[in-house]
Short mmCIF file of C-alpha atoms and ligand atoms in Angstrom, two decimals:
data_model
loop_
_atom_site.label_atom_id
_atom_site.label_comp_id
_atom_site.label_asym_id
_atom_site.label_seq_id
_atom_site.Cartn_x
_atom_site.Cartn_y
_atom_site.Cartn_z
CA MET A 273 115.91 150.76 93.79
CA SER A 274 116.53 153.19 96.59
CA GLU A 275 114.99 152.92 100.05
CA PRO A 276 111.96 155.10 100.80
CA ARG A 277 113.01 158.41 102.31
CA THR A 278 110.68 160.66 104.28
CA GLU A 279 112.14 164.09 105.04
CA LEU A 280 111.90 165.05 108.72
CA SER A 281 110.68 168.50 107.65
CA SER A 282 107.50 166.92 106.30
CA LEU A 283 106.44 166.01 109.87
CA GLY A 284 107.56 169.08 111.78
CA GLU A 285 108.96 168.87 115.30
CA PHE A 286 105.74 167.93 117.06
CA GLY A 287 104.76 165.44 114.39
CA LEU A 288 108.17 163.85 114.72
CA ILE A 289 107.98 163.57 118.53
CA GLU A 290 104.47 162.17 118.25
CA HIS A 291 105.69 159.63 115.69
CA LEU A 292 108.73 158.56 117.72
CA THR A 293 106.80 158.12 120.97
CA ARG A 294 103.47 156.79 119.65
CA ASN A 295 103.88 153.22 120.89
CA ILE A 296 105.15 153.82 124.41
CA GLU A 297 103.46 151.73 127.06
CA LEU A 298 104.75 152.52 130.54
CA GLN A 299 105.98 149.41 132.36
CA ASN A 300 106.96 150.74 135.80
CA ALA A 301 104.64 151.80 138.60
CA SER A 302 107.20 154.50 139.34
CA SER A 303 106.50 156.15 135.96
CA ILE A 304 103.59 158.33 137.06
CA LEU A 305 103.60 160.59 133.99
CA GLY A 306 105.53 159.98 130.76
CA VAL A 307 105.95 161.78 127.43
CA GLY A 308 103.51 164.56 126.53
CA ASP A 309 103.74 167.21 129.22
CA ASP A 310 106.37 169.75 130.30
CA ALA A 311 108.06 167.15 132.47
CA ALA A 312 107.75 163.51 133.48
CA VAL A 313 106.73 162.55 137.03
CA ILE A 314 108.43 159.68 138.84
CA ASP A 315 107.69 158.26 142.29
CA HIS A 316 110.07 155.66 143.67
CA PHE A 317 107.86 154.98 146.69
CA GLY A 318 110.37 155.35 149.51
CA LYS A 319 113.36 154.15 147.52
CA GLN A 320 116.30 156.38 146.68
CA THR A 321 116.67 157.78 143.17
CA VAL A 322 119.87 157.38 141.15
CA VAL A 323 120.55 159.58 138.10
CA SER A 324 123.23 159.41 135.43
CA THR A 325 123.68 161.07 132.04
CA ASP A 326 125.88 160.62 128.97
CA LEU A 327 126.44 162.70 125.86
CA LEU A 328 127.36 160.89 122.64
CA LEU A 329 128.75 162.86 119.69
CA GLU A 330 129.17 161.61 116.15
CA GLY A 331 132.85 161.45 115.22
CA ILE A 332 133.89 161.37 118.89
CA HIS A 333 131.93 158.50 120.42
CA PHE A 334 130.63 156.70 117.36
CA ASP A 335 131.29 156.44 113.66
CA LEU A 336 128.25 155.98 111.44
CA ALA A 337 130.48 154.46 108.74
CA TYR A 338 130.31 151.14 110.63
CA THR A 339 127.70 151.63 113.33
CA PRO A 340 124.18 150.60 112.28
CA LEU A 341 121.66 153.10 113.68
CA LYS A 342 119.68 150.40 115.42
CA HIS A 343 122.79 149.29 117.30
CA LEU A 344 123.59 152.88 118.13
CA GLY A 345 120.13 153.39 119.66
CA TYR A 346 120.52 150.21 121.68
CA LYS A 347 124.02 151.09 122.87
CA SER A 348 123.04 154.67 123.80
CA VAL A 349 120.59 153.22 126.31
CA ILE A 350 122.91 150.44 127.51
CA VAL A 351 125.85 152.71 128.37
CA ASN A 352 123.56 154.75 130.60
CA ILE A 353 121.75 152.00 132.41
CA SER A 354 125.11 150.29 132.95
CA ASP A 355 126.00 153.29 135.15
CA ILE A 356 122.80 152.79 137.14
CA TYR A 357 123.57 149.08 137.70
CA ALA A 358 127.11 150.10 138.73
CA MET A 359 125.50 151.93 141.67
CA ASN A 360 123.79 148.63 142.64
CA ALA A 361 120.51 150.22 141.55
CA THR A 362 117.75 149.22 139.10
CA PRO A 363 117.15 151.49 136.10
CA THR A 364 113.49 152.48 135.73
CA GLN A 365 113.29 155.45 133.33
CA ILE A 366 115.32 157.20 130.65
CA VAL A 367 114.99 160.53 128.87
CA ILE A 368 116.68 160.94 125.51
CA SER A 369 117.56 164.11 123.62
CA ILE A 370 118.72 164.17 120.02
CA GLY A 371 120.22 166.74 117.67
CA LEU A 372 119.81 165.93 113.98
CA SER A 373 120.81 167.38 110.64
CA ASN A 374 118.62 167.06 107.53
CA ARG A 375 120.93 164.23 106.46
CA PHE A 376 118.62 162.01 108.54
CA SER A 377 115.36 160.70 107.16
CA LEU A 378 112.41 159.54 109.20
CA GLU A 379 113.30 155.97 108.21
CA SER A 380 116.82 156.24 109.63
CA LEU A 381 115.54 157.81 112.85
CA ASP A 382 113.01 154.99 113.15
CA GLU A 383 115.90 152.52 113.00
CA PHE A 384 117.67 154.36 115.81
CA TYR A 385 114.52 154.31 117.96
CA GLU A 386 113.99 150.62 117.23
CA GLY A 387 117.27 150.02 119.04
CA VAL A 388 116.31 152.41 121.85
CA TYR A 389 113.00 150.63 122.44
CA ALA A 390 114.57 147.17 122.18
CA ALA A 391 116.93 148.07 125.04
CA CYS A 392 114.09 149.64 127.05
CA GLU A 393 112.01 146.51 126.70
CA LYS A 394 114.83 144.12 127.50
CA TYR A 395 115.81 146.01 130.67
CA GLY A 396 112.29 147.02 131.76
CA VAL A 397 112.94 150.75 131.44
CA ASP A 398 110.38 153.41 130.44
CA LEU A 399 111.22 156.20 127.99
CA VAL A 400 109.50 159.16 129.68
CA GLY A 401 110.79 162.23 127.84
CA GLY A 402 113.42 163.94 125.80
CA ASP A 403 114.10 166.82 123.50
CA THR A 404 114.42 167.05 119.73
CA THR A 405 116.40 169.73 117.96
CA SER A 406 118.24 170.30 114.72
CA SER A 407 122.00 170.20 114.48
CA GLN A 408 124.06 171.74 111.66
CA LYS A 409 126.38 168.82 111.43
CA GLY A 410 126.63 165.47 113.10
CA PHE A 411 124.26 163.40 115.20
CA ILE A 412 124.10 164.29 118.92
CA ILE A 413 122.57 161.97 121.50
CA SER A 414 122.09 162.67 125.18
CA VAL A 415 120.59 160.00 127.40
CA THR A 416 119.77 160.39 131.08
CA ALA A 417 118.94 157.28 133.04
CA ILE A 418 117.05 157.21 136.34
CA GLY A 419 116.95 154.27 138.71
CA GLU A 420 115.93 153.21 142.18
CA VAL A 421 117.72 151.58 145.09
CA ALA A 422 116.65 150.56 148.59
CA PRO A 423 117.69 153.28 151.07
CA ASP A 424 121.48 153.38 151.43
CA LYS A 425 122.10 150.20 149.42
CA PHE A 426 123.82 152.13 146.63
CA VAL A 427 127.52 151.30 146.18
CA LYS A 428 130.19 153.98 145.71
CA ARG A 429 133.74 153.81 144.34
CA SER A 430 135.30 155.16 147.49
CA THR A 431 134.42 152.50 150.06
CA ALA A 432 136.63 149.49 149.24
CA LYS A 433 138.50 148.08 152.27
CA LYS A 434 142.01 146.69 152.58
CA GLY A 435 141.99 142.91 151.93
CA ASP A 436 138.79 143.04 149.87
CA LEU A 437 138.69 140.81 146.79
CA ILE A 438 138.55 142.51 143.41
CA CYS A 439 135.96 140.95 141.08
CA VAL A 440 134.98 141.51 137.47
CA SER A 441 132.05 140.20 135.43
CA GLY A 442 132.18 138.64 131.96
CA ASP A 443 135.32 138.98 129.86
CA LEU A 444 137.46 141.96 128.91
CA GLY A 445 139.09 143.46 125.84
CA GLY A 446 136.58 142.16 123.29
CA ALA A 447 135.07 145.53 122.37
CA TYR A 448 138.53 146.99 121.81
CA VAL A 449 139.63 144.33 119.31
CA GLY A 450 136.18 144.60 117.68
CA LEU A 451 136.93 148.28 117.16
CA LEU A 452 140.34 147.44 115.64
CA TYR A 453 138.60 145.19 113.08
CA LEU A 454 136.02 147.79 112.14
CA GLU A 455 138.61 150.58 111.89
CA ARG A 456 140.76 148.36 109.67
CA GLU A 457 137.84 147.49 107.40
CA LYS A 458 136.88 151.15 107.17
CA ARG A 459 140.43 152.05 106.06
CA ILE A 460 140.43 149.31 103.44
CA PHE A 461 137.02 150.43 102.19
CA MET A 462 138.13 154.08 101.92
CA GLU A 463 141.18 153.04 99.91
CA SER A 464 139.41 150.52 97.65
CA PRO A 465 135.61 150.68 97.94
CA GLY A 466 135.13 147.50 95.87
CA VAL A 467 136.75 145.17 98.41
CA GLN A 468 134.35 143.10 100.49
CA PRO A 469 134.78 143.29 104.27
CA ASP A 470 136.56 140.36 105.89
CA LEU A 471 134.81 140.18 109.24
CA GLU A 472 133.98 136.51 109.22
CA ASN A 473 134.51 134.76 112.56
CA GLN A 474 134.71 138.10 114.33
CA THR A 475 131.05 138.29 115.27
CA TYR A 476 131.72 137.93 119.00
CA VAL A 477 134.22 140.78 119.37
CA ILE A 478 132.35 143.05 116.94
CA GLY A 479 129.15 142.36 118.87
CA ARG A 480 130.95 143.34 122.07
CA LEU A 481 131.56 146.77 120.54
CA LEU A 482 128.36 147.37 118.60
CA LYS A 483 125.81 145.70 120.85
CA PRO A 484 126.99 145.66 124.45
CA GLU A 485 124.74 144.51 127.29
CA ALA A 486 124.43 145.91 130.81
CA ARG A 487 125.04 143.47 133.68
CA LYS A 488 121.57 143.37 135.15
CA ASP A 489 122.13 139.65 135.84
CA ILE A 490 125.11 140.38 138.08
CA ILE A 491 123.21 142.94 140.18
CA GLU A 492 120.36 140.44 140.57
CA PHE A 493 122.80 137.68 141.52
CA LEU A 494 124.50 139.85 144.15
CA ALA A 495 121.13 140.71 145.70
CA GLN A 496 120.00 137.09 145.71
CA ALA A 497 123.31 135.85 147.16
CA GLU A 498 123.13 138.66 149.75
CA ILE A 499 126.46 140.08 148.71
CA GLN A 500 126.77 143.83 149.25
CA PRO A 501 129.87 144.96 147.30
CA SER A 502 132.08 147.38 149.20
CA ALA A 503 132.82 149.39 146.02
CA MET A 504 131.66 149.14 142.42
CA MET A 505 131.82 150.80 139.00
CA ASP A 506 131.34 149.80 135.40
CA ILE A 507 134.24 149.36 133.00
CA SER A 508 133.81 151.90 130.23
CA ASP A 509 137.40 153.16 129.90
CA GLY A 510 139.33 149.94 130.61
CA LEU A 511 140.13 147.88 133.70
CA SER A 512 143.40 149.57 134.63
CA SER A 513 141.96 153.05 134.56
CA GLU A 514 138.84 151.98 136.51
CA ILE A 515 140.68 150.04 139.24
CA LEU A 516 142.88 153.10 139.75
CA HIS A 517 139.70 155.11 140.39
CA ILE A 518 138.62 152.67 143.09
CA CYS A 519 142.13 152.70 144.61
CA LYS A 520 142.44 156.48 144.62
CA ASP A 521 138.89 157.14 145.85
CA SER A 522 139.18 154.47 148.57
CA GLY A 523 142.70 155.56 149.61
CA LEU A 524 144.12 152.09 148.89
CA GLY A 525 146.40 150.15 146.52
CA CYS A 526 145.82 146.81 144.78
CA ARG A 527 147.33 143.67 143.31
CA LEU A 528 145.88 142.12 140.16
CA TYR A 529 146.93 138.77 138.70
CA GLU A 530 147.42 138.59 134.94
CA GLU A 531 146.45 134.90 134.88
CA LYS A 532 143.10 135.69 136.51
CA LEU A 533 141.99 138.30 133.98
CA PRO A 534 138.94 136.92 132.12
CA VAL A 535 139.48 136.90 128.36
CA SER A 536 137.52 135.16 125.63
CA GLU A 537 139.17 132.85 123.13
CA GLU A 538 137.84 135.09 120.32
CA MET A 539 139.53 138.14 121.83
CA ARG A 540 142.83 136.28 122.29
CA MET A 541 142.89 135.08 118.70
CA ALA A 542 142.03 138.55 117.41
CA ALA A 543 144.74 140.18 119.55
CA PHE A 544 147.32 137.76 118.13
CA LYS A 545 146.23 138.66 114.61
CA PHE A 546 146.84 142.34 115.36
CA GLU A 547 150.10 141.39 117.10
CA ILE A 548 149.10 142.91 120.40
CA ASP A 549 149.13 141.38 123.86
CA PRO A 550 145.69 140.06 124.94
CA THR A 551 146.52 141.12 128.52
CA ALA A 552 147.06 144.65 127.27
CA CYS A 553 143.61 144.57 125.63
CA ALA A 554 142.00 143.23 128.81
CA LEU A 555 143.67 145.93 130.91
CA SER A 556 143.21 148.93 128.65
CA GLY A 557 140.49 148.13 126.13
CA GLY A 558 137.37 150.18 126.89
CA GLU A 559 133.64 149.82 126.24
CA ASP A 560 133.09 146.32 127.58
CA TYR A 561 130.55 147.63 130.16
CA GLU A 562 131.38 144.86 132.61
CA LEU A 563 131.13 145.48 136.36
CA LEU A 564 134.21 145.88 138.55
CA PHE A 565 133.54 145.48 142.26
CA THR A 566 135.12 144.60 145.57
CA ILE A 567 133.76 142.28 148.27
CA SER A 568 134.98 141.23 151.71
CA GLN A 569 136.90 137.94 151.82
CA GLU A 570 134.16 136.30 153.94
CA GLU A 571 131.82 136.57 150.96
CA HIS A 572 134.14 134.69 148.62
CA ASP A 573 132.36 131.33 148.96
CA LYS A 574 129.07 132.82 147.78
CA LEU A 575 130.68 133.66 144.42
CA VAL A 576 131.32 130.08 143.33
CA LEU A 577 127.72 129.88 142.16
CA ASN A 578 128.38 132.36 139.38
CA GLU A 579 130.75 131.52 136.53
CA GLN A 580 130.31 135.00 135.15
CA ILE A 581 132.32 136.51 138.02
CA SER A 582 136.14 136.28 138.23
CA VAL A 583 138.22 137.19 141.27
CA ILE A 584 141.23 139.00 139.81
CA GLY A 585 143.08 140.40 142.81
CA TYR A 586 142.79 142.15 146.16
CA MET A 587 143.00 145.60 147.73
CA THR A 588 146.10 146.61 149.69
CA ASP A 589 147.29 149.60 151.70
CA ALA A 590 147.97 152.68 149.57
CA ASP A 591 151.71 152.50 150.24
CA GLN A 592 151.87 149.15 148.41
CA GLY A 593 150.90 150.96 145.19
CA SER A 594 148.82 149.41 142.41
CA ALA A 595 150.46 146.59 140.49
CA ILE A 596 149.78 143.56 138.33
CA ILE A 597 151.57 140.26 138.91
CA THR A 598 152.39 138.82 135.49
CA LYS A 599 152.15 135.14 134.53
CA GLY A 600 155.96 134.96 134.79
CA GLY A 601 155.83 136.26 138.38
CA GLY A 602 157.03 139.78 137.58
CA GLN A 603 155.33 142.84 138.99
CA HIS A 604 154.40 145.94 136.96
CA PRO A 605 152.79 149.14 138.18
CA ILE A 606 149.29 149.67 136.79
CA THR A 607 148.93 152.86 134.79
CA ALA A 608 145.86 154.36 133.19
CA GLN A 609 147.29 153.32 129.80
CA GLY A 610 148.46 150.07 131.29
CA TRP A 611 149.23 148.31 128.08
CA ASN A 612 152.26 150.17 126.77
CA HIS A 613 154.64 148.64 129.26
CA LEU A 614 153.13 145.20 128.73
CA ALA A 615 153.26 145.32 124.93
CA GLN A 616 155.53 142.67 123.52
P1 ADP B 216 109.18 171.48 125.43
O1 ADP B 216 108.80 172.49 124.42
O2 ADP B 216 108.62 171.72 126.79
O3 ADP B 216 110.66 171.19 125.42
P2 ADP B 216 108.71 169.33 123.64
O4 ADP B 216 107.71 169.74 122.63
O5 ADP B 216 110.16 169.36 123.30
O6 ADP B 216 108.44 170.15 124.97
O7 ADP B 216 108.37 167.87 124.13
C1 ADP B 216 107.05 167.40 124.28
C2 ADP B 216 107.08 166.07 124.97
O8 ADP B 216 107.77 165.13 124.17
C3 ADP B 216 107.82 166.10 126.32
O9 ADP B 216 107.18 165.18 127.16
C4 ADP B 216 109.18 165.64 125.96
O10 ADP B 216 109.82 165.04 127.08
C5 ADP B 216 108.89 164.61 124.85
N1 ADP B 216 109.98 164.47 123.87
C6 ADP B 216 110.53 165.43 123.08
N2 ADP B 216 111.48 164.92 122.28
C7 ADP B 216 111.55 163.59 122.55
C8 ADP B 216 112.34 162.50 122.06
N3 ADP B 216 113.27 162.67 121.13
N4 ADP B 216 112.13 161.27 122.58
C9 ADP B 216 111.22 161.10 123.55
N5 ADP B 216 110.43 162.06 124.04
C10 ADP B 216 110.59 163.30 123.57
MG1 MG B 217 111.75 170.40 123.96
#
């Protein structure tokens, strides 16, 4: 028996918007006016407003062959609010615009929005607007996140200081090896559709790719511990590329220690299976959405309370360059594709 399928054309554009937004209950006092007018109205009551946007295109940023729509909706919100947290701000609202072909049914769009609303609820964010349009081919998603921060408490990439400690949350490289598994299974499926996927025991790394979380907990911890990072960003493209941004924008260099890079056991085992270096995955694997930040050395003692934060190196003068000290004591320059020279 096939699943029920309601054509989007049977609702019309306004019926569809009405359907998708019918259950919204605004959670934030700053959301003065939500969906239903020409624009939303937001008042952050003396705080500063932080805005970030991302465009996600089918075939470029996601593959519907192995991405459940509910996960995609969730992740579309997460990747945006992660940018707001990376400014040391709190996300409060999102607007979401979608382009759809008639390949999508109302039921599949409902699944996507289930993920969107699950993320909104978990992170206390209001969906206050969007746009809905048809697309000839492919699913297009644009999410804009809005957040608030106490005046001048936002944290830029360009303000790290020499001697500052480099810190990272969670563990790295998991999403990348999760992607390797899913790409491999997709290839096998295309070649022989009858073969069952072999993804057992890979739930952690696949979850890292398909259902990432934003590090709200880290921002709350930093505020509570009264740590004001000197620079911060989230890791969407991979640690080596992101630390180079902080170095360049701050006019500094850095030293990272391979042995300090946080990696999960699941990621290490998976990397060995694919015969790649786990350090390479931690340095260059993207999409983990962890936070990378620098703090002054005096604040080091306050970090011991949080096992989710690893100190992985320190900032140097620019003329020292940017390098990683390997477990064997060697030193390698960090490059944006840092893993080629480390590959075994
Ligand atoms: P306009 O013609 O001014 O673009 P729309 O009819 O597109 O207005 O939108 C009506 C209302 O519905 C607006 O508040 C808009 O922000 C909201 N909206 C439209 N599409 C979506 C969507 N996909 N998700 C959430 N809200 C939406
Ligand atoms: Mg519109």
